[in-house]
PDB file of C-alpha atoms in Angstrom:
ATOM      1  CA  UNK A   1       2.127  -5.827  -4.131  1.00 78.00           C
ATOM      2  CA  UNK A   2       0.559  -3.226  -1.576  1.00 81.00           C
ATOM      3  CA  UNK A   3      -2.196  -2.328  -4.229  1.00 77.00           C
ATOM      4  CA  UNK A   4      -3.202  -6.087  -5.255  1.00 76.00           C
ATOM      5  CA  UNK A   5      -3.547  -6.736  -1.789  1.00 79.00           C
ATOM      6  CA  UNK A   6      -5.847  -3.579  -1.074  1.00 79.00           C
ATOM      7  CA  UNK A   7      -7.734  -4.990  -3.507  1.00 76.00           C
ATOM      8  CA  UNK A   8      -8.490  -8.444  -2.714  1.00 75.00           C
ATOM      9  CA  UNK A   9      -9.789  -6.842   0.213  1.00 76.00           C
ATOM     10  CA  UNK A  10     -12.951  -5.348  -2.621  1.00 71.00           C
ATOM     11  CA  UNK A  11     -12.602  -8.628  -4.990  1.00 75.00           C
ATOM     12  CA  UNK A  12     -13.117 -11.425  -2.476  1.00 76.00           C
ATOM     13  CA  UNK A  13     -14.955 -10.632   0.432  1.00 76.00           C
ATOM     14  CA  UNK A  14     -15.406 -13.189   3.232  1.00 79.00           C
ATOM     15  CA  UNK A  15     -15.076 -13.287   6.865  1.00 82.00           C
ATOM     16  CA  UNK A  16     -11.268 -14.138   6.738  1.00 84.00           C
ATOM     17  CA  UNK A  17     -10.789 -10.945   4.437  1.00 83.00           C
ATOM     18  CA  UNK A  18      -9.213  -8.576   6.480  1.00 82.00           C
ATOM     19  CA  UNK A  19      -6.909 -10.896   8.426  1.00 85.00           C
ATOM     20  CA  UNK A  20      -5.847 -12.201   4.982  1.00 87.00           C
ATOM     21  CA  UNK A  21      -5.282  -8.618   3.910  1.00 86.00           C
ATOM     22  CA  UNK A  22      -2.823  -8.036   6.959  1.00 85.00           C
ATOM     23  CA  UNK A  23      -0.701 -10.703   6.506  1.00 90.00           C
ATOM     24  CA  UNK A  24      -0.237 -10.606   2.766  1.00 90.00           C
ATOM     25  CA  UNK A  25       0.555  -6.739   3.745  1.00 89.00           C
ATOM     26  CA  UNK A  26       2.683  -7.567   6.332  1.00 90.00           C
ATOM     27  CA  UNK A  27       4.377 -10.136   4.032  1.00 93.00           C
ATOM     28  CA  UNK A  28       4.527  -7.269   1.634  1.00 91.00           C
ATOM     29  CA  UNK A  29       6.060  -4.964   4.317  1.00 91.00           C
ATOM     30  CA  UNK A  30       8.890  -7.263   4.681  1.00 93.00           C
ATOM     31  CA  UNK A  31       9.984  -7.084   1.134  1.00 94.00           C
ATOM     32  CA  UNK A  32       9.946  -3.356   1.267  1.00 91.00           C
ATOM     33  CA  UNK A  33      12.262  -3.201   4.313  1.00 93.00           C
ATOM     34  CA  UNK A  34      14.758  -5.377   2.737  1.00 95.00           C
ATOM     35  CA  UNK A  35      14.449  -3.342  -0.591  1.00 92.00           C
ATOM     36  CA  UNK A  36      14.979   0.142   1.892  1.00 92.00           C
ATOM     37  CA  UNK A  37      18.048  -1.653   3.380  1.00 94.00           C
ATOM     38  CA  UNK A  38      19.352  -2.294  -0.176  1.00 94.00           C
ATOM     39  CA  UNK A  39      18.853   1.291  -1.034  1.00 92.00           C
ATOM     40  CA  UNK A  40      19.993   3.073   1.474  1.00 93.00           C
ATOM     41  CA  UNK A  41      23.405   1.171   1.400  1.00 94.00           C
ATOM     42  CA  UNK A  42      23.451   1.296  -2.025  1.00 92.00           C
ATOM     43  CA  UNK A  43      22.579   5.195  -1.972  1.00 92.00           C
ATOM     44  CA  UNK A  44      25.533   5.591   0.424  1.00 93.00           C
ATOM     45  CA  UNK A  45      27.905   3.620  -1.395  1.00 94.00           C
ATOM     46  CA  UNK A  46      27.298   5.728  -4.706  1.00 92.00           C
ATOM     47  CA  UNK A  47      26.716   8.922  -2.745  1.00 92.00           C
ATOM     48  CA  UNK A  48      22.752   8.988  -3.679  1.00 91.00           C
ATOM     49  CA  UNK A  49      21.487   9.647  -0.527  1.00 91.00           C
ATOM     50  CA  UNK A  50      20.305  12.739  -1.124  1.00 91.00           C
ATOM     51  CA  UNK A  51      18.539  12.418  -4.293  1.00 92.00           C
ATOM     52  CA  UNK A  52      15.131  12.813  -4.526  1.00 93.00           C
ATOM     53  CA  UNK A  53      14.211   9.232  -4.947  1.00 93.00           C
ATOM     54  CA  UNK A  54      16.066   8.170  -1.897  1.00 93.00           C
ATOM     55  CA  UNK A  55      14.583  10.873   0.550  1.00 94.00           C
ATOM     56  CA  UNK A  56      11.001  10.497  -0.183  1.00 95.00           C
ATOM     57  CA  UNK A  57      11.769   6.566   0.486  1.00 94.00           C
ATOM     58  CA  UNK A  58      13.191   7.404   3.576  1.00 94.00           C
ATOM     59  CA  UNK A  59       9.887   8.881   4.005  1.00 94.00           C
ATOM     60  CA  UNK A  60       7.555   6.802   2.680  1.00 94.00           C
ATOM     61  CA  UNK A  61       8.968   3.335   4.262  1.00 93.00           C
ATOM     62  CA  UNK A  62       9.234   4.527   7.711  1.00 93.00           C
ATOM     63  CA  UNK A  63       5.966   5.608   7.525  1.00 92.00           C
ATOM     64  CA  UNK A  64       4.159   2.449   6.190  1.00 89.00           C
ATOM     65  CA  UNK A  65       6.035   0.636   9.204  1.00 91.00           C
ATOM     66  CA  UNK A  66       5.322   2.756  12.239  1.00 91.00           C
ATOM     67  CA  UNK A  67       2.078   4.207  11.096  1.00 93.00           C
ATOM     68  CA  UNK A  68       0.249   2.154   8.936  1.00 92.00           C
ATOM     69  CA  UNK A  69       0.085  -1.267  10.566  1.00 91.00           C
ATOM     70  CA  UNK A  70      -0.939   0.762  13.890  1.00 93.00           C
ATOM     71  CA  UNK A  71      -3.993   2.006  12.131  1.00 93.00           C
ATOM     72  CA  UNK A  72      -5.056  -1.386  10.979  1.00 90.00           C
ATOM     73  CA  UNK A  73      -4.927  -2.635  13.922  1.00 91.00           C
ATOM     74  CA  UNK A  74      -6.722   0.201  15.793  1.00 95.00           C
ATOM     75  CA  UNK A  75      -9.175   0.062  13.361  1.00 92.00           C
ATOM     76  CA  UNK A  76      -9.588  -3.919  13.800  1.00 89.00           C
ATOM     77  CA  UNK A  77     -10.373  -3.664  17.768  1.00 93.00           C
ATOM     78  CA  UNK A  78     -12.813  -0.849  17.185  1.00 94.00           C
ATOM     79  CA  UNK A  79     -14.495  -3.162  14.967  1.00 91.00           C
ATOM     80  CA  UNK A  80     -14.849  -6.079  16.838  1.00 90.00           C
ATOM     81  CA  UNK A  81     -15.827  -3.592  20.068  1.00 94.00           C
ATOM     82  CA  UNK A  82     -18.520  -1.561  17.791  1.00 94.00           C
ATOM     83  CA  UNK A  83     -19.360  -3.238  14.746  1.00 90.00           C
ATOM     84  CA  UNK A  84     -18.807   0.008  12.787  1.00 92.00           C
ATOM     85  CA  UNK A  85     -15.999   1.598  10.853  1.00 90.00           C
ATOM     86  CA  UNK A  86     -14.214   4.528  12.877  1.00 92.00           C
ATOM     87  CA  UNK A  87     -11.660   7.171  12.384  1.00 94.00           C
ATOM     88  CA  UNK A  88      -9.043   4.436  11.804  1.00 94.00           C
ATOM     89  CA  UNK A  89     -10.443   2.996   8.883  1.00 91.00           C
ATOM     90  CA  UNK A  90     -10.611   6.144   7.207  1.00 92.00           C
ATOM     91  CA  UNK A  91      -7.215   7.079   8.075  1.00 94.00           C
ATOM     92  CA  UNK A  92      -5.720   3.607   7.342  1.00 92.00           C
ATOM     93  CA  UNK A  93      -7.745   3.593   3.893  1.00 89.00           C
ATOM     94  CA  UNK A  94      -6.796   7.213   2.897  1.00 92.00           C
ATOM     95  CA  UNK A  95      -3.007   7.113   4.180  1.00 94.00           C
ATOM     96  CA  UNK A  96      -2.874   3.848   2.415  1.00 90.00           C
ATOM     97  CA  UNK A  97      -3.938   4.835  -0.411  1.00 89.00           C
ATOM     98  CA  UNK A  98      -1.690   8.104  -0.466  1.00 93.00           C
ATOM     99  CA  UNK A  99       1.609   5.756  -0.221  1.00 91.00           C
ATOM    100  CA  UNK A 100       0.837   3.565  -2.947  1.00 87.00           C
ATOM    101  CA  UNK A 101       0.605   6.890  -4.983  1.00 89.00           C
ATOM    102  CA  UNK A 102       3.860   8.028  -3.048  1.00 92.00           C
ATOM    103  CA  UNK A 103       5.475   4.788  -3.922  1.00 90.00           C
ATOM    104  CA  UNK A 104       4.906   4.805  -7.588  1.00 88.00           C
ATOM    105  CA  UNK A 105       6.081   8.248  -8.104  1.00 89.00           C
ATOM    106  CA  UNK A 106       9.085   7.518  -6.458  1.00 92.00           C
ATOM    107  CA  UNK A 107       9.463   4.130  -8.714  1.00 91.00           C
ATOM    108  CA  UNK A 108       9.281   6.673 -11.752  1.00 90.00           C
ATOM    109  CA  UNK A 109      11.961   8.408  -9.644  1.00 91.00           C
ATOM    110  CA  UNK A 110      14.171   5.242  -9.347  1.00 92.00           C
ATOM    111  CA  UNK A 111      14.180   4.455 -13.033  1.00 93.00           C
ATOM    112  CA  UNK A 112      15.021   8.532 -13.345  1.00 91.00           C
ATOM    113  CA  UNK A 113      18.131   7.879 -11.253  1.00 90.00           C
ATOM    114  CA  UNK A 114      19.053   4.585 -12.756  1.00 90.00           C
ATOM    115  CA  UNK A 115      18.482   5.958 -16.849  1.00 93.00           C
ATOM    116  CA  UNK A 116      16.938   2.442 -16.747  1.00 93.00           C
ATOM    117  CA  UNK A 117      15.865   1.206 -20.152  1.00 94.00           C
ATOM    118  CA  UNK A 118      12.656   3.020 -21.867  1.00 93.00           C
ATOM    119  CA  UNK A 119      11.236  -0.682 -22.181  1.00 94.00           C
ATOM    120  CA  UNK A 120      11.615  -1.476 -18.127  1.00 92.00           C
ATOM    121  CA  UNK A 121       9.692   1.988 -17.679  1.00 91.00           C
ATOM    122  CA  UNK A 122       6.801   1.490 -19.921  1.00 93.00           C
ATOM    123  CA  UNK A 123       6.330  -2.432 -19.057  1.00 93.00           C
ATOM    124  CA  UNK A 124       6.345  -1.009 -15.333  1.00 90.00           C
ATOM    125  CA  UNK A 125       3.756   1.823 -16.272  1.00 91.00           C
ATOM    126  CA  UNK A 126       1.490  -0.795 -17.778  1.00 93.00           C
ATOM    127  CA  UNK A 127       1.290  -3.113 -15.556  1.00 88.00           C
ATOM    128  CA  UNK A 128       1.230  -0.085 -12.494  1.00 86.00           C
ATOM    129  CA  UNK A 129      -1.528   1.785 -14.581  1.00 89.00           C
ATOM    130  CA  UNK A 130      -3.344  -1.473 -14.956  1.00 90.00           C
ATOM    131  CA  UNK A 131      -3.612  -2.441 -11.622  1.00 83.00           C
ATOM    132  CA  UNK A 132      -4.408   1.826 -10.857  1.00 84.00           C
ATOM    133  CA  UNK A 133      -7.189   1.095 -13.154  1.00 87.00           C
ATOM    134  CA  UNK A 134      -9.021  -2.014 -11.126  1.00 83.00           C
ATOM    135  CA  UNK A 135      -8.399  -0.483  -8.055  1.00 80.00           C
ATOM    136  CA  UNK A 136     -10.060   2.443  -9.220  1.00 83.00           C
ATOM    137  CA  UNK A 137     -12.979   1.093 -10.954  1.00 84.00           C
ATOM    138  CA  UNK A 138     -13.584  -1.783  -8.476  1.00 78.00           C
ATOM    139  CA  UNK A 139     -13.509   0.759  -5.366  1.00 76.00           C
ATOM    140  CA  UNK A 140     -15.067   3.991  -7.407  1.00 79.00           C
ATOM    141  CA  UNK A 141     -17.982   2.333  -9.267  1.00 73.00           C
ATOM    142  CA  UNK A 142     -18.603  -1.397  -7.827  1.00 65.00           C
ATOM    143  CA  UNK A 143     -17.591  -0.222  -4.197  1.00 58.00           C
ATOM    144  CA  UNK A 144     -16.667  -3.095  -1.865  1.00 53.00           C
ATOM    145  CA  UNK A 145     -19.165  -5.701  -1.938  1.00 53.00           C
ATOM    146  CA  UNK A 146     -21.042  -6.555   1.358  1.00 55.00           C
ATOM    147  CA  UNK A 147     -19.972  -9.610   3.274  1.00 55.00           C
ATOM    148  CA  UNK A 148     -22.341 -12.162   3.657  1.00 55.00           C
ATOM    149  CA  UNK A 149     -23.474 -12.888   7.724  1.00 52.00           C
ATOM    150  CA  UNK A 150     -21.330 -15.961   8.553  1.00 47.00           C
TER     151      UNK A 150
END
């Protein structure tokens, strides 16, 4: 969900873009909290919790909720103050970017630890390498269309 939502903010740009792109994140967010709190109990229950799947959760969920959000919105008010990207873009683009790569190594880690069926693995690797693909294409050779003055 994190990566469709990073790209809507390329496919549909408007002047509602970005706070659309927060809240579908932050929606987003909340689903991946309540998957970490599964884990983690589960991983305790079955003794998992220090497996490499579950630590580099441990790191990559934390990190989306303390630090990610907080460069969003940094980046927001130096917008509306400037008019101009700043450091916070760049480091809320790039960081965001490095935990959707984080998170879908570490789904290729969950199936790992669960021997999950080679079907439920490839269907996943489709649709993750399809949506890899847009994203890359969209933001590599289209870039991010410029919003119209509204």
């Amino acid at each position: 969900m994190f990566p469709f939502f990073a790209l809507g903010l390329h496919l549909f740009p408007s002047k509602w873009t970005v706070d659309i792109h927060g809240t579908f994140q932050l929606l987003t967010l909340t689903v991946v909290i309540a998957g970490f709190g599964v884990g983690v109990s589960l991983a305790r229950q079955i003794d998992l919790v220090n497996s490499y799947h579950t630590i580099l959760g441990m790191i990559i969920v934390p990190s989306l909720i303390l630090f990610q959000p907080a460069m969003g919105v940094l980046q927001h008010r130096f917008f509306r103050k400037t008019g101009r990207k700043g450091p916070f873009a760049y480091t809320h683009r790039w960081f965001g970017r490095l935990m959707m790569i984080l998170g879908i190594i570490n789904v290729g880690l969950g199936f790992k630890l669960a021997k999950a069926p080679r079907r439920a693995v490839i269907a996943t690797s489709i649709v993750a390498g399809v949506i890899a693909m847009v994203y890359i294409v969209n933001v590599s050779w289209i870039g991010r269309p410029r919003r119209p003055n509204l």
